[in-house]
Coordinates of C-alpha atoms and ligand atoms in Angstrom, one line a residue:
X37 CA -8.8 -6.6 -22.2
X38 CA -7.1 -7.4 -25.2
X39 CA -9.8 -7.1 -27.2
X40 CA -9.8 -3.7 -26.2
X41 CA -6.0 -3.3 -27.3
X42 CA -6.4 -4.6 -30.3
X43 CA -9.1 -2.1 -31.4
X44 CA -6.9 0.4 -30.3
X45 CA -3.8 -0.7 -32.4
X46 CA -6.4 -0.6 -35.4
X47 CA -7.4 3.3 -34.6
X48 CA -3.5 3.5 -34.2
X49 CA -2.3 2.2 -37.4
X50 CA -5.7 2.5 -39.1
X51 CA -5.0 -0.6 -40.5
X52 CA -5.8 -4.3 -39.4
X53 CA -3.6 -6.6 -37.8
X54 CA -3.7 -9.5 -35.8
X55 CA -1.5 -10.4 -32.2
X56 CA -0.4 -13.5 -32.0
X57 CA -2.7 -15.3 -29.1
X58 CA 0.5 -15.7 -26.9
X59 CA 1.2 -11.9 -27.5
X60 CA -2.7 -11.1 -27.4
X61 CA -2.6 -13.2 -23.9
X62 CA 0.0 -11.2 -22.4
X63 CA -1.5 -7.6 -23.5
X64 CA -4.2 -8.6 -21.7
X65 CA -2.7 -9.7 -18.4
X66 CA -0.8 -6.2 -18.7
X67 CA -4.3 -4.4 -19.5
X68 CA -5.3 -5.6 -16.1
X69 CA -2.4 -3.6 -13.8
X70 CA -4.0 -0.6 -12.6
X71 CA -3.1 2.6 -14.6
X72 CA -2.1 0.7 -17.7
X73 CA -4.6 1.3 -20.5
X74 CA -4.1 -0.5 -24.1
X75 CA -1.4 1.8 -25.6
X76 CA 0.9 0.8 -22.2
X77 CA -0.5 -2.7 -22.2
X78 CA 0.7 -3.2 -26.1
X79 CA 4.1 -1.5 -25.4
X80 CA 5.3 -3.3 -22.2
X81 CA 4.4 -6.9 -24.0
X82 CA 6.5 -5.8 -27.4
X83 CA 8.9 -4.7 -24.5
X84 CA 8.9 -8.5 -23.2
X85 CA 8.8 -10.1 -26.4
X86 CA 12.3 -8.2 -27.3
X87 CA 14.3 -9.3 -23.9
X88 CA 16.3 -12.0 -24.2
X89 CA 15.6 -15.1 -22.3
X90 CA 17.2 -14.5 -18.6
X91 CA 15.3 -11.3 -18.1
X92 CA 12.3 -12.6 -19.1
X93 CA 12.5 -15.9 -17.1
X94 CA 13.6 -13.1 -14.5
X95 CA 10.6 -11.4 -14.6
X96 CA 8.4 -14.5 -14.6
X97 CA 10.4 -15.2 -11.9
X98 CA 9.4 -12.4 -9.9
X99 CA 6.1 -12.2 -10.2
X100 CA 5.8 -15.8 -9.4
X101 CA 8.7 -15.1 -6.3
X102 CA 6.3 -12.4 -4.8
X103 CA 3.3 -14.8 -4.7
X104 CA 4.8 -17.7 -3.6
X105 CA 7.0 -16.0 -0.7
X106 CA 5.8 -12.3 0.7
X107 CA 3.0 -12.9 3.3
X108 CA 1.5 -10.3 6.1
X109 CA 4.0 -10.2 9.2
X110 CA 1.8 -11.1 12.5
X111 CA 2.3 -8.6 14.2
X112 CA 1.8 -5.0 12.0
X113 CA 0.3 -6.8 9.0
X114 CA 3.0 -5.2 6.6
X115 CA 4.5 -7.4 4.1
X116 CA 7.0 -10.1 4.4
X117 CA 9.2 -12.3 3.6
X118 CA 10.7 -13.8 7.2
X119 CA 8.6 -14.6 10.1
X120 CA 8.6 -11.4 11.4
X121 CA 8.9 -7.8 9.6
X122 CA 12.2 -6.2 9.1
X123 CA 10.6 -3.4 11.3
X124 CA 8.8 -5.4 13.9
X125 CA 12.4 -7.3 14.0
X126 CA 14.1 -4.4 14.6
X127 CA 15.9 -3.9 17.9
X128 CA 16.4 0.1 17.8
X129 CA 13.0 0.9 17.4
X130 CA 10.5 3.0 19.1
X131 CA 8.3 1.0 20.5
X132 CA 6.2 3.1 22.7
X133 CA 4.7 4.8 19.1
X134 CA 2.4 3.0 17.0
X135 CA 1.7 4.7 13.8
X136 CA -1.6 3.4 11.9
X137 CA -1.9 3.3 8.3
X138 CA -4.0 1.8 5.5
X139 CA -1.8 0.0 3.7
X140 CA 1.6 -1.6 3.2
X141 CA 2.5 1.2 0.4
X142 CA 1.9 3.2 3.0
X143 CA 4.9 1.9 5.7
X144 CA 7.0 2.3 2.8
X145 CA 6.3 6.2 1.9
X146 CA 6.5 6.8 5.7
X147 CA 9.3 5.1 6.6
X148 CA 11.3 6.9 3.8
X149 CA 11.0 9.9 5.3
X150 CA 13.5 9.0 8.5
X151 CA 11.5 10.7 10.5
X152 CA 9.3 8.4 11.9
X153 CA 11.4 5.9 14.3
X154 CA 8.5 3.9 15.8
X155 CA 6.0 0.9 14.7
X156 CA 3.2 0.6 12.5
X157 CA 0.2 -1.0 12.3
X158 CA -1.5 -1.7 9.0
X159 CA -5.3 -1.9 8.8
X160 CA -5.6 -3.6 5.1
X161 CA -7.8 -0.4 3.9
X162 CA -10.3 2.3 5.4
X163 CA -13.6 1.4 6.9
X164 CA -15.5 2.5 3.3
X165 CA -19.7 1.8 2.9
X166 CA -19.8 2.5 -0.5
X167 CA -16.7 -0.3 -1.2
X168 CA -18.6 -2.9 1.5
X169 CA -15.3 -2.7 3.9
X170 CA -16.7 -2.8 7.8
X171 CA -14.2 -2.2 10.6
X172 CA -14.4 -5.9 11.5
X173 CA -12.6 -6.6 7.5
X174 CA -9.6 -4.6 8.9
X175 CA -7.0 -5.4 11.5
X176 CA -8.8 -3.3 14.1
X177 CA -9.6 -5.9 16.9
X178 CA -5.6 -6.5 16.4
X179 CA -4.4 -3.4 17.1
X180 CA -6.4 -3.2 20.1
X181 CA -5.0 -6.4 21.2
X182 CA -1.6 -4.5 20.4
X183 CA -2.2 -1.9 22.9
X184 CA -3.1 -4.1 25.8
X185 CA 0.5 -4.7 26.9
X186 CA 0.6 -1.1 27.8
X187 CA 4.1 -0.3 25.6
X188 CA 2.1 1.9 23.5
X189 CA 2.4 5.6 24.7
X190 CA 1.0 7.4 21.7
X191 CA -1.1 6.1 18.4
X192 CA -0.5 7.9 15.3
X193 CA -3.8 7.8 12.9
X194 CA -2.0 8.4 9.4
X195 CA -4.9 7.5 7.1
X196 CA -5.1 9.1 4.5
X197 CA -6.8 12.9 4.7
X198 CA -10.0 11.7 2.6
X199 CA -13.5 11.2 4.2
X200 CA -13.2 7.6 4.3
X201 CA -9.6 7.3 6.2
X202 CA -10.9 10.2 8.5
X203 CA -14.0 8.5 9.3
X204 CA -11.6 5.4 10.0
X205 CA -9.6 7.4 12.1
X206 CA -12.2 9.0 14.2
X207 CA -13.6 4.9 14.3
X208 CA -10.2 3.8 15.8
X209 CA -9.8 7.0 17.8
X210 CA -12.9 6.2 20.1
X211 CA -12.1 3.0 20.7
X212 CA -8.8 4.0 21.5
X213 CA -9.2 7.0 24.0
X214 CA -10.7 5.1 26.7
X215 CA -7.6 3.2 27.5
X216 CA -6.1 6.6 28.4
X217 CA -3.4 6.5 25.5
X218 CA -2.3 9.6 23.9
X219 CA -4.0 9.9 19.8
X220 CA -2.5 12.0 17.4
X221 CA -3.7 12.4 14.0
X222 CA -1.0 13.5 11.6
X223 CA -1.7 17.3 9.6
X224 CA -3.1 18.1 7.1
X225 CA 0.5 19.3 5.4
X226 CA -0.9 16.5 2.9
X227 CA -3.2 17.9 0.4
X228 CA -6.6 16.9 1.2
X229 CA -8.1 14.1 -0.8
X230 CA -4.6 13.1 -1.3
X231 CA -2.7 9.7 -1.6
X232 CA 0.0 9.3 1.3
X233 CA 1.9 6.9 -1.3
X234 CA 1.7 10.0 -3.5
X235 CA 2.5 12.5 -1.0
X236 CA 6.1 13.9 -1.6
X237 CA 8.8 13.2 1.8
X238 CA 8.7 16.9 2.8
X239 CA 5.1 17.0 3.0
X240 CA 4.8 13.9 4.8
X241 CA 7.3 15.0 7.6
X242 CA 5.1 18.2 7.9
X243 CA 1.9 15.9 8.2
X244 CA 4.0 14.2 11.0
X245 CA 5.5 16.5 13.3
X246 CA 2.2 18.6 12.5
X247 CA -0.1 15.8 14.0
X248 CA -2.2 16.9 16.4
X249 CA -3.9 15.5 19.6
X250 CA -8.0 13.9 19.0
Ligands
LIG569 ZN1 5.8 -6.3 11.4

């Protein structure tokens, strides 16, 4: 919150001043992005305030570009900006290994690694209680619908190694046995608790050609 900001500025400087409300206004949209606390928030808009017109039109821009134009491909749920997703799109790929992951970020940190040639499915989070997210909120019911045209030779589960995406993994595993496909969830090479977005390329290739059959 700005407010917030600005009483940090104060312990800062230990003495008063006032943002303008334009610059106050903008603090506080940056106090909003996660991991960005007053000090960051206050820096970034003096940052903004010092580029010259282009770049900040540019940046306007972009945010504005990513809202208006990215939207969830139809067929693995990752982002877009065509019809279909670069991967899904994509000709050379695997197509008889479906990896499953929680989230777009996810495709990316994956995908990065070049070791992983197949297609991915992305769920739009875990199945979590606590956070009110029920396997019907994610794209479940689509990846089973995914698996019915019998191109799918083996699922790979790559949630993330915390009790949430291994509960959602042993969720999607059951329902996914019974239709005789091969399930694989990748290793625990990632540290446990960890972040997959976090989780450094060599690690992640371990996790992969570690994954095991459930
Ligand atoms: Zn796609």
């Amino acid at each position: 919150m700005a407010g917030e900001a600005v009483r940090q500025l104060f312990v800062c400087t230990g003495k008063l001043m006032h943002y303008a409300k334009p610059l106050a206004r903008l603090v506080g949209e940056f106090e909003k992005l996660p991991g960005i606390g007053p000090k960051s928030a206050q820096r970034l808009a003096f940052h903004v305030l010092k580029l010259n017109e282009n770049d900040a039109h540019a940046l306007a821009d972009a945010i504005v570009d990513v809202k208006t134009h990215i939207k969830l491909c139809p067929v693995c749920y990752n982002y877009t900006d065509q019809d279909h997703c670069e991967i899904c799109s994509d000709a050379k790929r695997d197509r008889s290994v479906l990896c499953v992951v929680a989230d777009p970020r996810d495709v990316v940190a994956m995908d990065k690694t070049n070791e992983f040639k197949g297609m991915y499915h992305v769920l739009g989070g875990v199945i979590s209680p606590m956070d009110g997210v029920s396997p019907e909120m994610l794209k479940i019911r689509e990846l089973l619908a995914r698996l019915e045209s019998g191109e799918v030779k083996e699922v790979v589960l790559a949630t993330n190694p915390t009790i949430e995406g291994d509960a959602t993994a042993m969720y999607i595993a059951q329902l996914i046995k019974p239709l005789g496909i091969k399930v694989t969830r990748i290793a625990h090479g990632m540290p446990v608790g960890g972040d997959m977005d976090y989780a450094d390329q060599a690690t992640l290739i371990q996790a992969l050609q570690w994954r095991r059959e459930i």
